[in-house]
Every structure is written in C-alpha cells, then in structure tokens.
C-alpha cells in the first residue's frame, strides 16, 4: 500500500510526541509544544488521537506557573504490551512488558536450543501463548515479539548465521517461523544489543551518556549506545567483545577466530578450568559432563562468594580477562559507563564489578579525561529478554530502529499504528 507524504509526516509527528511523553514520564501539553517546536493546536490534535487509541492517558495536574495548573499526560502502561524472548543454548527467558517497559509476567525454562529448531520454536510459541493467557493480556494489545539470541545473525532475514548449537540452526529462519507459529510479528536481534538498549529505555543510564554493555550468559557479547542510539555497524553484528583475540596463537574458536576472549573468560571456560582444578569438582559436586554450563558456573560463582580460594581464583581470573576486554571497549568507543548484564553476573556480580572497575581505572586510554563507571544492569539476569521486548516497543511506537519485523503471511494483524518505517 502506498503511503502519502501527509500520512507519513503525521505518523512521524505521532511517534515524536509519543517518544517525548515516554522520555518525560509525565508532561503537559504546553511543555510538549515547547519541547517539540509544534504548535499548540497540533499537539492538542495529536494527543487527542493518541488518547483515543488508548496509548496516552491524563495523569493529574502539574505545578501551576501562575494560572490554572496544567493537566499532565503519560503513556497508558496497560494500552499495549510486547513480548521479549531470549533464546540460547542453555536457557530461554520470556517476559511480557507493558507500554512503560515494566515487566508484567515472566517465565523461563532450560535447554531449548539443544532441540532441533522446529521443535524448539514450537515450545517457545506454546510458552509465549501460555504466559499471555496466565497474565490475562489481550492478544490484540500485543505489538509483537522481540526474539534475541547470539550472533552472527542476518537481522533482516531473521536468520542465525552460525551452526550453533547444531548445524540445523545455521540459516534457519527463526524469526519468520516463530511469527508463523504465534501469528504475531517477530523481530530478531542480538541479545547483548537488546540488553544495552533496554538499559536506556528502563532509565538505567543518563540519556546523553555514551555507554557500553557487557552481556554474559553462556557466551559473552557486547553493545554500545550513543545518545540513545545503539551502534549497529554494517550488519548489526557489532561489539562482539567475546570474540576479540587475546592470544594470536590460541585455540581456534567456533567463530573462526583464534584465542577468543570467551574461551578464557566465559562460563564454559571457567567450568572447564574447575573440572581440572584438584578437588574442586568434588567439593562443589560439579557435573563432569557439564551439560548445564550456567548451573555449574553458578555453583562456582557461589563458592567464590563464600570464600572458597580455588573458586575465587577462577572467578577472579575470568573477571581480569573480562576487565581487559572492557578496557578495549572503553578505549575504542571512549565510554562513560559500562553496564554488566545477563545471568552469568547474577551470583558473583560484585567480584566482577570491582575487578573490572579496577582494570578500567588503571588502563583506559582516556582515564585522565573523564571517569568510566562500571555498574550492574537495572534489569539483572533478564536484561536481554526485557531489552528484546523494549526493541519492539521502540520499533513500533517511536520508529527509533524501524525495520521489517517478520509477519505471518496473509495475517490479519490488528493495526495499532500506521505501518512502521513508512
Ligand atoms: Zn571466537
């Protein structure tokens, strides 16, 4: 369907006003006009339309500046929802968030990526449906599903470009197939990118900050955000900090590079080291087959917290290696802030935070120009899933990263807004 220039410009105005309301939390019509540069009648008309669509509600009165106190507006949190799915080798987390980005329901389960893709996606779809039903969320109010996973990916085709965990996943159309199963639009993205942008949307960082995010689940990923815009590079396969080489003669990594950081600092590496450390595996009752890497890693992290010297030394070794990677990231991108997100920081996050901060303070190139702060994510272990849901809100509502989501062929998807990216 062709889109007229007037329609496109109205849509742009709506998206801008929505984004201003979202960012301000509460704002008056007068403030909206001042901030946007639009006229008062235009603001009134756009706000009326947004209220009629259930996207915006009135939220009491603000402070008087002489005359009658102005009516404040805010997003209607219950007006729309989105679903975030974080899918990886050892764990799958599903969250439903409301329009304000607040989690409304959550579920998690194990090991879905060890199944063939068609079986795994059927299970994800049935879990999403069950969670929507349990949370009593009206399906017509669901904007879509953000599916996030490891890379590399072809984001536009909705395809993973890696034979992990098995060859069947390489080039498999994960996003289009999940859209087909759910009858909802699905967009694919990188888990670390989602965690990074989620932090901004959830108000965890200064909106003007240039910050990075280290996301650690089974693997290690990264993302960089500049003034609210995630750095996407040529193909959205950016800041893959787990796959920078720290040993030119190191072992070959499944990614094709040699001596990758992930193979020294990641949870699998730590579990591997623990299994060969004298007495540690027995003491912590580690599974010699290490089938569930995250659980085994959690045990080692808990022992490190409790003061077990051998476990502590392994976690510190991982943190120092990660610190070196964070220094690389801060030096490349001149960051103010680094956020640590993902399930593998859940237990021993404070050890990681302290040691990475030390490395950054000592070694970052611009350390005399400005401080670089290392902080835990406001969304903790679920940062990627929440970020995935946020990517949908952002793409659908503000057009911030508008790109084609994968739709069910011929679906009669309810139209909440004019088509994105028009
Ligand atoms: Zn690699």
mmCIF file of C-alpha atoms and ligand atoms in Angstrom:
data_model
loop_
_atom_site.group_PDB
_atom_site.id
_atom_site.type_symbol
_atom_site.label_atom_id
_atom_site.label_comp_id
_atom_site.label_asym_id
_atom_site.label_seq_id
_atom_site.Cartn_x
_atom_site.Cartn_y
_atom_site.Cartn_z
ATOM 1 C CA UNK A 1 0.000 0.000 0.000
ATOM 2 C CA UNK A 2 1.446 3.390 -0.974
ATOM 3 C CA UNK A 3 1.826 5.908 1.837
ATOM 4 C CA UNK A 4 1.102 9.568 1.133
ATOM 5 C CA UNK A 5 3.659 12.178 2.275
ATOM 6 C CA UNK A 6 0.994 13.783 4.536
ATOM 7 C CA UNK A 7 0.277 10.433 6.184
ATOM 8 C CA UNK A 8 3.996 9.774 6.662
ATOM 9 C CA UNK A 9 4.559 13.166 8.230
ATOM 10 C CA UNK A 10 1.558 12.719 10.590
ATOM 11 C CA UNK A 11 2.988 9.380 11.619
ATOM 12 C CA UNK A 12 6.386 10.980 12.265
ATOM 13 C CA UNK A 13 4.721 13.637 14.425
ATOM 14 C CA UNK A 14 2.821 11.000 16.399
ATOM 15 C CA UNK A 15 5.975 9.000 17.002
ATOM 16 C CA UNK A 16 7.873 12.112 18.109
ATOM 17 C CA UNK A 17 5.138 13.138 20.564
ATOM 18 C CA UNK A 18 4.916 9.590 21.947
ATOM 19 C CA UNK A 19 8.677 9.466 22.452
ATOM 20 C CA UNK A 20 8.648 12.849 24.250
ATOM 21 C CA UNK A 21 5.883 11.644 26.586
ATOM 22 C CA UNK A 22 7.696 8.365 27.207
ATOM 23 C CA UNK A 23 11.032 10.008 27.939
ATOM 24 C CA UNK A 24 9.499 12.640 30.257
ATOM 25 C CA UNK A 25 7.289 10.099 32.112
ATOM 26 C CA UNK A 26 4.746 12.904 32.711
ATOM 27 C CA UNK A 27 4.476 16.100 30.671
ATOM 28 C CA UNK A 28 1.890 18.821 29.958
ATOM 29 C CA UNK A 29 0.615 19.803 26.511
ATOM 30 C CA UNK A 30 2.338 23.196 26.872
ATOM 31 C CA UNK A 31 5.679 21.518 27.648
ATOM 32 C CA UNK A 32 5.156 19.188 24.691
ATOM 33 C CA UNK A 33 4.661 22.163 22.375
ATOM 34 C CA UNK A 34 7.760 23.902 23.735
ATOM 35 C CA UNK A 35 9.978 20.797 23.518
ATOM 36 C CA UNK A 36 8.758 19.642 20.104
ATOM 37 C CA UNK A 37 8.507 23.036 18.409
ATOM 38 C CA UNK A 38 4.996 22.062 17.222
ATOM 39 C CA UNK A 39 2.039 24.432 17.586
ATOM 40 C CA UNK A 40 -0.441 24.074 20.472
ATOM 41 C CA UNK A 41 -3.324 23.066 18.125
ATOM 42 C CA UNK A 42 -1.160 20.334 16.519
ATOM 43 C CA UNK A 43 -0.194 18.989 19.951
ATOM 44 C CA UNK A 44 -3.857 19.008 21.052
ATOM 45 C CA UNK A 45 -4.890 17.090 17.948
ATOM 46 C CA UNK A 46 -2.093 14.502 18.185
ATOM 47 C CA UNK A 47 -2.729 13.993 21.915
ATOM 48 C CA UNK A 48 -6.468 13.547 21.284
ATOM 49 C CA UNK A 49 -5.687 10.870 18.699
ATOM 50 C CA UNK A 50 -3.196 9.089 20.984
ATOM 51 C CA UNK A 51 -5.744 9.120 23.815
ATOM 52 C CA UNK A 52 -8.462 7.761 21.522
ATOM 53 C CA UNK A 53 -6.076 4.907 20.598
ATOM 54 C CA UNK A 54 -5.505 4.114 24.277
ATOM 55 C CA UNK A 55 -1.804 4.936 24.080
ATOM 56 C CA UNK A 56 -1.800 8.034 26.315
ATOM 57 C CA UNK A 57 -3.783 8.943 29.456
ATOM 58 C CA UNK A 58 -4.142 12.027 31.627
ATOM 59 C CA UNK A 59 -2.324 11.734 34.945
ATOM 60 C CA UNK A 60 -3.394 14.515 37.319
ATOM 61 C CA UNK A 61 -2.189 18.094 37.369
ATOM 62 C CA UNK A 62 1.281 19.616 37.397
ATOM 63 C CA UNK A 63 2.580 22.642 39.301
ATOM 64 C CA UNK A 64 0.917 25.964 38.484
ATOM 65 C CA UNK A 65 3.043 28.647 36.868
ATOM 66 C CA UNK A 66 0.561 31.374 37.784
ATOM 67 C CA UNK A 67 -2.691 30.276 36.149
ATOM 68 C CA UNK A 68 -4.610 27.022 36.228
ATOM 69 C CA UNK A 69 -2.289 24.008 36.896
ATOM 70 C CA UNK A 70 -1.720 22.105 33.615
ATOM 71 C CA UNK A 71 -3.042 18.578 33.044
ATOM 72 C CA UNK A 72 -0.193 16.059 32.800
ATOM 73 C CA UNK A 73 -0.025 13.281 30.215
ATOM 74 C CA UNK A 74 1.684 9.919 30.430
ATOM 75 C CA UNK A 75 1.850 6.715 28.404
ATOM 76 C CA UNK A 76 -1.012 4.356 29.224
ATOM 77 C CA UNK A 77 1.020 1.415 30.591
ATOM 78 C CA UNK A 78 -1.859 -1.000 30.002
ATOM 79 C CA UNK A 79 -2.530 0.307 26.488
ATOM 80 C CA UNK A 80 -0.148 -2.068 24.701
ATOM 81 C CA UNK A 81 2.238 -4.910 25.502
ATOM 82 C CA UNK A 82 5.201 -6.568 23.902
ATOM 83 C CA UNK A 83 6.891 -9.920 24.397
ATOM 84 C CA UNK A 84 10.625 -10.477 24.781
ATOM 85 C CA UNK A 85 12.215 -13.883 24.219
ATOM 86 C CA UNK A 86 15.856 -14.565 24.991
ATOM 87 C CA UNK A 87 16.858 -17.840 23.411
ATOM 88 C CA UNK A 88 20.197 -19.507 23.850
ATOM 89 C CA UNK A 89 21.888 -22.833 24.295
ATOM 90 C CA UNK A 90 21.222 -23.335 27.994
ATOM 91 C CA UNK A 91 18.305 -21.104 28.843
ATOM 92 C CA UNK A 92 15.221 -19.400 27.475
ATOM 93 C CA UNK A 93 13.546 -16.449 29.210
ATOM 94 C CA UNK A 94 10.190 -14.981 28.161
ATOM 95 C CA UNK A 95 8.892 -11.667 29.509
ATOM 96 C CA UNK A 96 5.788 -9.640 28.790
ATOM 97 C CA UNK A 97 6.279 -5.917 29.308
ATOM 98 C CA UNK A 98 3.716 -3.129 29.293
ATOM 99 C CA UNK A 99 3.945 0.087 27.326
ATOM 100 C CA UNK A 100 6.063 1.676 30.068
ATOM 101 C CA UNK A 101 8.565 -1.188 29.678
ATOM 102 C CA UNK A 102 7.639 -2.673 33.059
ATOM 103 C CA UNK A 103 7.697 -6.483 33.216
ATOM 104 C CA UNK A 104 4.145 -7.841 33.635
ATOM 105 C CA UNK A 105 4.930 -11.567 33.538
ATOM 106 C CA UNK A 106 7.940 -13.853 33.202
ATOM 107 C CA UNK A 107 8.746 -17.498 32.524
ATOM 108 C CA UNK A 108 11.989 -19.374 31.967
ATOM 109 C CA UNK A 109 12.981 -22.880 31.044
ATOM 110 C CA UNK A 110 16.055 -24.906 30.134
ATOM 111 C CA UNK A 111 17.838 -26.184 27.131
ATOM 112 C CA UNK A 112 15.569 -25.282 24.247
ATOM 113 C CA UNK A 113 18.434 -24.672 21.840
ATOM 114 C CA UNK A 114 19.571 -28.265 22.226
ATOM 115 C CA UNK A 115 16.414 -29.331 20.365
ATOM 116 C CA UNK A 116 16.006 -29.219 16.582
ATOM 117 C CA UNK A 117 14.887 -25.678 15.671
ATOM 118 C CA UNK A 118 11.315 -26.549 14.618
ATOM 119 C CA UNK A 119 10.723 -28.355 17.925
ATOM 120 C CA UNK A 120 12.398 -25.582 19.953
ATOM 121 C CA UNK A 121 10.313 -22.836 18.306
ATOM 122 C CA UNK A 122 7.091 -24.815 18.826
ATOM 123 C CA UNK A 123 7.953 -24.996 22.517
ATOM 124 C CA UNK A 124 8.774 -21.264 22.680
ATOM 125 C CA UNK A 125 5.463 -20.456 20.946
ATOM 126 C CA UNK A 126 3.449 -22.593 23.339
ATOM 127 C CA UNK A 127 5.217 -20.997 26.344
ATOM 128 C CA UNK A 128 4.530 -17.494 24.990
ATOM 129 C CA UNK A 129 0.853 -18.356 24.489
ATOM 130 C CA UNK A 130 0.640 -19.817 27.992
ATOM 131 C CA UNK A 131 2.278 -16.736 29.543
ATOM 132 C CA UNK A 132 -0.069 -14.349 27.685
ATOM 133 C CA UNK A 133 -3.007 -16.407 28.960
ATOM 134 C CA UNK A 134 -1.734 -16.525 32.560
ATOM 135 C CA UNK A 135 -1.077 -12.777 32.580
ATOM 136 C CA UNK A 136 -4.562 -12.223 31.048
ATOM 137 C CA UNK A 137 -3.060 -9.965 28.377
ATOM 138 C CA UNK A 138 -5.423 -9.264 25.490
ATOM 139 C CA UNK A 139 -3.703 -10.544 22.330
ATOM 140 C CA UNK A 140 -4.988 -7.574 20.329
ATOM 141 C CA UNK A 141 -2.891 -5.325 22.553
ATOM 142 C CA UNK A 142 0.365 -7.195 21.836
ATOM 143 C CA UNK A 143 2.532 -5.184 19.431
ATOM 144 C CA UNK A 144 4.876 -8.051 18.660
ATOM 145 C CA UNK A 145 7.674 -10.299 19.841
ATOM 146 C CA UNK A 146 11.367 -9.480 20.134
ATOM 147 C CA UNK A 147 13.465 -12.620 19.767
ATOM 148 C CA UNK A 148 17.078 -12.201 20.839
ATOM 149 C CA UNK A 149 19.941 -14.632 20.626
ATOM 150 C CA UNK A 150 23.655 -14.900 19.948
ATOM 151 C CA UNK A 151 25.247 -13.883 16.683
ATOM 152 C CA UNK A 152 26.213 -13.629 13.986
ATOM 153 C CA UNK A 153 22.759 -13.006 12.542
ATOM 154 C CA UNK A 154 21.101 -11.780 9.395
ATOM 155 C CA UNK A 155 18.730 -9.448 11.156
ATOM 156 C CA UNK A 156 16.624 -8.610 8.107
ATOM 157 C CA UNK A 157 16.075 -12.220 7.079
ATOM 158 C CA UNK A 158 15.554 -13.240 10.718
ATOM 159 C CA UNK A 159 18.215 -15.926 10.431
ATOM 160 C CA UNK A 160 21.122 -17.140 12.617
ATOM 161 C CA UNK A 161 24.415 -17.323 10.698
ATOM 162 C CA UNK A 162 26.104 -19.874 12.937
ATOM 163 C CA UNK A 163 25.913 -23.666 13.162
ATOM 164 C CA UNK A 164 25.368 -23.405 16.925
ATOM 165 C CA UNK A 165 24.391 -25.332 18.883
ATOM 166 C CA UNK A 166 23.903 -27.717 15.921
ATOM 167 C CA UNK A 167 24.186 -27.483 12.118
ATOM 168 C CA UNK A 168 20.392 -27.388 11.797
ATOM 169 C CA UNK A 169 20.308 -23.872 13.260
ATOM 170 C CA UNK A 170 22.592 -22.377 10.600
ATOM 171 C CA UNK A 171 20.469 -20.275 8.201
ATOM 172 C CA UNK A 172 17.268 -21.474 9.871
ATOM 173 C CA UNK A 173 14.519 -18.832 9.573
ATOM 174 C CA UNK A 174 13.963 -18.487 13.314
ATOM 175 C CA UNK A 175 12.023 -15.189 13.242
ATOM 176 C CA UNK A 176 9.712 -15.971 10.263
ATOM 177 C CA UNK A 177 8.962 -19.472 11.641
ATOM 178 C CA UNK A 178 8.183 -18.160 15.140
ATOM 179 C CA UNK A 179 5.946 -15.441 13.618
ATOM 180 C CA UNK A 180 4.091 -18.171 11.740
ATOM 181 C CA UNK A 181 3.564 -20.205 14.910
ATOM 182 C CA UNK A 182 2.432 -17.257 17.022
ATOM 183 C CA UNK A 183 0.523 -15.197 14.471
ATOM 184 C CA UNK A 184 2.394 -12.153 15.802
ATOM 185 C CA UNK A 185 5.168 -10.110 14.183
ATOM 186 C CA UNK A 186 8.627 -11.196 15.363
ATOM 187 C CA UNK A 187 11.842 -9.216 15.102
ATOM 188 C CA UNK A 188 15.239 -10.850 15.569
ATOM 189 C CA UNK A 189 18.139 -9.090 17.262
ATOM 190 C CA UNK A 190 21.328 -9.685 19.180
ATOM 191 C CA UNK A 191 20.930 -10.398 22.926
ATOM 192 C CA UNK A 192 23.691 -8.009 24.034
ATOM 193 C CA UNK A 193 22.327 -5.210 21.808
ATOM 194 C CA UNK A 194 18.899 -5.730 23.371
ATOM 195 C CA UNK A 195 20.333 -5.643 26.894
ATOM 196 C CA UNK A 196 22.166 -2.415 26.037
ATOM 197 C CA UNK A 197 19.166 -0.543 24.608
ATOM 198 C CA UNK A 198 16.891 -1.929 27.353
ATOM 199 C CA UNK A 199 19.062 -0.200 29.924
ATOM 200 C CA UNK A 200 18.447 3.159 28.234
ATOM 201 C CA UNK A 201 14.703 2.657 27.891
ATOM 202 C CA UNK A 202 14.355 1.498 31.526
ATOM 203 C CA UNK A 203 16.025 4.713 32.716
ATOM 204 C CA UNK A 204 19.161 2.965 33.969
ATOM 205 C CA UNK A 205 21.531 5.376 32.220
ATOM 206 C CA UNK A 206 21.816 9.091 31.556
ATOM 207 C CA UNK A 207 20.130 9.687 28.148
ATOM 208 C CA UNK A 208 23.202 11.615 26.910
ATOM 209 C CA UNK A 209 25.713 9.037 28.066
ATOM 210 C CA UNK A 210 27.933 7.033 25.697
ATOM 211 C CA UNK A 211 27.881 3.651 27.309
ATOM 212 C CA UNK A 212 28.647 0.029 26.692
ATOM 213 C CA UNK A 213 27.047 -3.156 27.897
ATOM 214 C CA UNK A 214 28.746 -6.498 28.519
ATOM 215 C CA UNK A 215 26.211 -9.292 28.319
ATOM 216 C CA UNK A 216 27.279 -12.634 29.745
ATOM 217 C CA UNK A 217 25.091 -15.732 29.587
ATOM 218 C CA UNK A 218 26.722 -18.895 28.162
ATOM 219 C CA UNK A 219 28.703 -16.651 25.821
ATOM 220 C CA UNK A 220 29.991 -13.080 26.111
ATOM 221 C CA UNK A 221 28.536 -10.275 23.969
ATOM 222 C CA UNK A 222 28.631 -6.503 23.925
ATOM 223 C CA UNK A 223 26.723 -3.438 22.800
ATOM 224 C CA UNK A 224 27.428 0.294 22.587
ATOM 225 C CA UNK A 225 24.809 3.053 22.768
ATOM 226 C CA UNK A 226 25.462 6.672 21.826
ATOM 227 C CA UNK A 227 22.805 9.197 22.932
ATOM 228 C CA UNK A 228 20.050 6.591 22.898
ATOM 229 C CA UNK A 229 21.017 5.057 19.543
ATOM 230 C CA UNK A 230 22.632 1.650 19.510
ATOM 231 C CA UNK A 231 25.761 1.412 17.343
ATOM 232 C CA UNK A 232 24.815 -1.066 14.610
ATOM 233 C CA UNK A 233 27.772 -1.156 12.216
ATOM 234 C CA UNK A 234 27.195 -2.573 8.714
ATOM 235 C CA UNK A 235 25.058 -5.566 9.645
ATOM 236 C CA UNK A 236 24.148 -5.203 13.341
ATOM 237 C CA UNK A 237 26.835 -7.704 14.309
ATOM 238 C CA UNK A 238 28.704 -5.189 16.454
ATOM 239 C CA UNK A 239 30.889 -5.112 19.583
ATOM 240 C CA UNK A 240 31.345 -8.910 19.703
ATOM 241 C CA UNK A 241 33.743 -8.493 22.584
ATOM 242 C CA UNK A 242 33.763 -12.242 23.386
ATOM 243 C CA UNK A 243 35.410 -12.860 20.026
ATOM 244 C CA UNK A 244 38.327 -10.475 20.123
ATOM 245 C CA UNK A 245 41.594 -12.385 20.094
ATOM 246 C CA UNK A 246 43.648 -12.210 23.290
ATOM 247 C CA UNK A 247 46.159 -14.843 22.129
ATOM 248 C CA UNK A 248 47.295 -14.881 18.500
ATOM 249 C CA UNK A 249 48.449 -18.485 18.964
ATOM 250 C CA UNK A 250 45.348 -19.541 20.889
ATOM 251 C CA UNK A 251 42.986 -22.366 20.004
ATOM 252 C CA UNK A 252 40.614 -21.980 17.090
ATOM 253 C CA UNK A 253 37.169 -20.750 18.170
ATOM 254 C CA UNK A 254 33.885 -21.914 16.530
ATOM 255 C CA UNK A 255 33.547 -18.293 15.277
ATOM 256 C CA UNK A 256 36.603 -18.804 13.027
ATOM 257 C CA UNK A 257 38.986 -16.565 15.002
ATOM 258 C CA UNK A 258 41.794 -17.771 17.279
ATOM 259 C CA UNK A 259 42.363 -17.233 21.004
ATOM 260 C CA UNK A 260 38.960 -15.576 21.590
ATOM 261 C CA UNK A 261 38.311 -13.963 24.982
ATOM 262 C CA UNK A 262 35.193 -16.109 25.505
ATOM 263 C CA UNK A 263 37.364 -19.231 25.587
ATOM 264 C CA UNK A 264 39.350 -17.803 28.529
ATOM 265 C CA UNK A 265 36.775 -15.762 30.476
ATOM 266 C CA UNK A 266 33.347 -17.224 29.621
ATOM 267 C CA UNK A 267 31.323 -19.561 31.862
ATOM 268 C CA UNK A 268 32.252 -22.647 29.778
ATOM 269 C CA UNK A 269 35.945 -21.849 30.203
ATOM 270 C CA UNK A 270 35.544 -21.356 33.963
ATOM 271 C CA UNK A 271 33.651 -24.658 34.308
ATOM 272 C CA UNK A 272 36.334 -26.427 32.222
ATOM 273 C CA UNK A 273 39.066 -24.999 34.486
ATOM 274 C CA UNK A 274 37.103 -26.005 37.616
ATOM 275 C CA UNK A 275 36.773 -29.601 36.429
ATOM 276 C CA UNK A 276 40.569 -29.927 36.251
ATOM 277 C CA UNK A 277 41.353 -27.995 39.475
ATOM 278 C CA UNK A 278 42.406 -30.519 42.172
ATOM 279 C CA UNK A 279 39.487 -31.379 44.462
ATOM 280 C CA UNK A 280 37.223 -28.504 43.364
ATOM 281 C CA UNK A 281 34.816 -30.532 41.197
ATOM 282 C CA UNK A 282 34.204 -32.994 44.041
ATOM 283 C CA UNK A 283 33.888 -30.244 46.661
ATOM 284 C CA UNK A 284 31.267 -28.384 44.617
ATOM 285 C CA UNK A 285 29.617 -31.561 43.262
ATOM 286 C CA UNK A 286 30.132 -30.383 39.678
ATOM 287 C CA UNK A 287 28.703 -32.482 36.839
ATOM 288 C CA UNK A 288 31.759 -33.863 34.975
ATOM 289 C CA UNK A 289 29.783 -33.730 31.703
ATOM 290 C CA UNK A 290 28.918 -30.040 32.371
ATOM 291 C CA UNK A 291 25.723 -30.344 30.320
ATOM 292 C CA UNK A 292 24.182 -27.308 32.010
ATOM 293 C CA UNK A 293 27.003 -24.773 31.899
ATOM 294 C CA UNK A 294 25.073 -21.963 33.605
ATOM 295 C CA UNK A 295 24.135 -24.089 36.633
ATOM 296 C CA UNK A 296 27.697 -25.374 37.058
ATOM 297 C CA UNK A 297 29.064 -21.863 36.627
ATOM 298 C CA UNK A 298 26.560 -20.598 39.243
ATOM 299 C CA UNK A 299 27.927 -23.144 41.739
ATOM 300 C CA UNK A 300 31.497 -21.965 41.192
ATOM 301 C CA UNK A 301 30.411 -18.317 41.497
ATOM 302 C CA UNK A 302 28.558 -19.047 44.755
ATOM 303 C CA UNK A 303 31.634 -20.826 46.157
ATOM 304 C CA UNK A 304 33.772 -17.825 45.159
ATOM 305 C CA UNK A 305 31.383 -15.530 47.051
ATOM 306 C CA UNK A 306 31.579 -17.843 50.061
ATOM 307 C CA UNK A 307 35.376 -17.533 50.099
ATOM 308 C CA UNK A 308 36.494 -20.859 48.536
ATOM 309 C CA UNK A 309 40.035 -19.881 47.428
ATOM 310 C CA UNK A 310 40.158 -22.092 44.302
ATOM 311 C CA UNK A 311 36.709 -20.983 43.094
ATOM 312 C CA UNK A 312 37.555 -17.374 43.917
ATOM 313 C CA UNK A 313 40.760 -17.585 41.894
ATOM 314 C CA UNK A 314 38.852 -18.937 38.837
ATOM 315 C CA UNK A 315 36.187 -16.207 39.008
ATOM 316 C CA UNK A 316 38.852 -13.535 39.508
ATOM 317 C CA UNK A 317 40.758 -14.881 36.512
ATOM 318 C CA UNK A 318 37.597 -14.607 34.421
ATOM 319 C CA UNK A 319 36.958 -11.079 35.756
ATOM 320 C CA UNK A 320 40.513 -9.923 34.952
ATOM 321 C CA UNK A 321 40.216 -11.228 31.383
ATOM 322 C CA UNK A 322 36.851 -9.532 31.050
ATOM 323 C CA UNK A 323 38.386 -6.364 32.519
ATOM 324 C CA UNK A 324 40.952 -6.421 29.719
ATOM 325 C CA UNK A 325 38.126 -6.677 27.149
ATOM 326 C CA UNK A 326 36.214 -3.846 28.811
ATOM 327 C CA UNK A 327 39.352 -1.675 28.621
ATOM 328 C CA UNK A 328 39.471 -2.454 24.883
ATOM 329 C CA UNK A 329 35.828 -1.405 24.579
ATOM 330 C CA UNK A 330 36.217 1.832 26.587
ATOM 331 C CA UNK A 331 39.365 2.696 24.651
ATOM 332 C CA UNK A 332 37.735 2.074 21.252
ATOM 333 C CA UNK A 333 34.470 3.894 21.972
ATOM 334 C CA UNK A 334 35.501 6.430 24.686
ATOM 335 C CA UNK A 335 32.719 5.285 27.007
ATOM 336 C CA UNK A 336 31.481 6.963 30.235
ATOM 337 C CA UNK A 337 29.789 3.893 31.603
ATOM 338 C CA UNK A 338 29.847 0.106 31.294
ATOM 339 C CA UNK A 339 26.794 -1.937 32.308
ATOM 340 C CA UNK A 340 27.197 -5.595 33.304
ATOM 341 C CA UNK A 341 24.111 -7.605 32.321
ATOM 342 C CA UNK A 342 22.985 -11.202 31.995
ATOM 343 C CA UNK A 343 22.557 -14.346 34.103
ATOM 344 C CA UNK A 344 26.273 -15.046 34.493
ATOM 345 C CA UNK A 345 26.724 -11.895 36.593
ATOM 346 C CA UNK A 346 23.805 -12.874 38.858
ATOM 347 C CA UNK A 347 25.817 -14.625 41.571
ATOM 348 C CA UNK A 348 29.336 -13.162 41.631
ATOM 349 C CA UNK A 349 28.485 -9.810 40.008
ATOM 350 C CA UNK A 350 30.148 -7.818 42.789
ATOM 351 C CA UNK A 351 33.500 -9.600 42.263
ATOM 352 C CA UNK A 352 33.292 -8.876 38.509
ATOM 353 C CA UNK A 353 32.217 -5.279 39.051
ATOM 354 C CA UNK A 354 35.084 -4.494 41.485
ATOM 355 C CA UNK A 355 37.827 -6.095 39.369
ATOM 356 C CA UNK A 356 36.612 -4.702 36.037
ATOM 357 C CA UNK A 357 36.366 -1.225 37.613
ATOM 358 C CA UNK A 358 39.986 -1.575 38.800
ATOM 359 C CA UNK A 359 41.225 -2.539 35.319
ATOM 360 C CA UNK A 360 39.279 0.281 33.683
ATOM 361 C CA UNK A 361 40.612 2.859 36.190
ATOM 362 C CA UNK A 362 44.196 1.738 35.621
ATOM 363 C CA UNK A 363 44.249 1.139 31.894
ATOM 364 C CA UNK A 364 41.621 3.063 29.914
ATOM 365 C CA UNK A 365 43.271 5.432 27.433
ATOM 366 C CA UNK A 366 41.071 8.459 28.306
ATOM 367 C CA UNK A 367 41.143 7.885 32.106
ATOM 368 C CA UNK A 368 42.586 11.390 32.729
ATOM 369 C CA UNK A 369 39.851 12.995 30.609
ATOM 370 C CA UNK A 370 36.858 11.500 32.423
ATOM 371 C CA UNK A 371 35.930 8.651 34.760
ATOM 372 C CA UNK A 372 34.414 5.408 33.449
ATOM 373 C CA UNK A 373 31.922 3.786 35.783
ATOM 374 C CA UNK A 374 31.181 0.023 35.844
ATOM 375 C CA UNK A 375 27.655 -0.790 37.133
ATOM 376 C CA UNK A 376 25.236 -3.733 37.266
ATOM 377 C CA UNK A 377 22.216 -3.671 34.912
ATOM 378 C CA UNK A 378 18.895 -2.405 36.320
ATOM 379 C CA UNK A 379 17.284 -5.454 34.641
ATOM 380 C CA UNK A 380 19.758 -8.015 36.069
ATOM 381 C CA UNK A 381 19.615 -11.525 34.631
ATOM 382 C CA UNK A 382 16.597 -10.792 32.414
ATOM 383 C CA UNK A 383 18.212 -7.761 30.728
ATOM 384 C CA UNK A 384 18.250 -9.353 27.244
ATOM 385 C CA UNK A 385 14.625 -10.566 27.360
ATOM 386 C CA UNK A 386 13.397 -7.214 28.699
ATOM 387 C CA UNK A 387 15.543 -5.442 26.100
ATOM 388 C CA UNK A 388 14.004 -7.658 23.385
ATOM 389 C CA UNK A 389 10.519 -6.526 24.396
ATOM 390 C CA UNK A 390 11.732 -2.920 24.546
ATOM 391 C CA UNK A 391 13.080 -3.195 20.967
ATOM 392 C CA UNK A 392 9.534 -3.994 19.837
ATOM 393 C CA UNK A 393 8.073 -1.015 21.729
ATOM 394 C CA UNK A 394 10.771 1.221 20.331
ATOM 395 C CA UNK A 395 10.390 -0.010 16.770
ATOM 396 C CA UNK A 396 6.584 0.063 16.785
ATOM 397 C CA UNK A 397 5.996 3.235 18.783
ATOM 398 C CA UNK A 398 8.827 5.617 18.145
ATOM 399 C CA UNK A 399 10.297 4.192 14.941
ATOM 400 C CA UNK A 400 13.729 4.514 16.591
ATOM 401 C CA UNK A 401 15.052 1.391 14.868
ATOM 402 C CA UNK A 402 12.210 0.748 12.475
ATOM 403 C CA UNK A 403 12.883 -2.236 10.250
ATOM 404 C CA UNK A 404 10.807 -5.071 8.919
ATOM 405 C CA UNK A 405 9.503 -7.450 11.544
ATOM 406 C CA UNK A 406 8.630 -10.898 10.278
ATOM 407 C CA UNK A 407 4.907 -11.284 9.841
ATOM 408 C CA UNK A 408 2.753 -14.283 9.299
ATOM 409 C CA UNK A 409 1.969 -14.406 5.581
ATOM 410 C CA UNK A 410 -1.512 -13.007 4.994
ATOM 411 C CA UNK A 411 -2.079 -12.440 8.715
ATOM 412 C CA UNK A 412 -4.807 -10.080 9.813
ATOM 413 C CA UNK A 413 -2.647 -8.409 12.403
ATOM 414 C CA UNK A 414 -4.537 -5.660 14.232
ATOM 415 C CA UNK A 415 -3.312 -2.254 13.153
ATOM 416 C CA UNK A 416 -2.342 -0.251 16.233
ATOM 417 C CA UNK A 417 -0.394 2.347 14.357
ATOM 418 C CA UNK A 418 0.334 3.203 10.759
ATOM 419 C CA UNK A 419 2.904 0.734 9.347
ATOM 420 C CA UNK A 420 6.371 1.298 10.781
ATOM 421 C CA UNK A 421 9.211 2.665 8.693
ATOM 422 C CA UNK A 422 6.818 4.261 6.165
HETATM 423 ZN ZN1 LIG B 1 35.505 -16.602 18.683
#
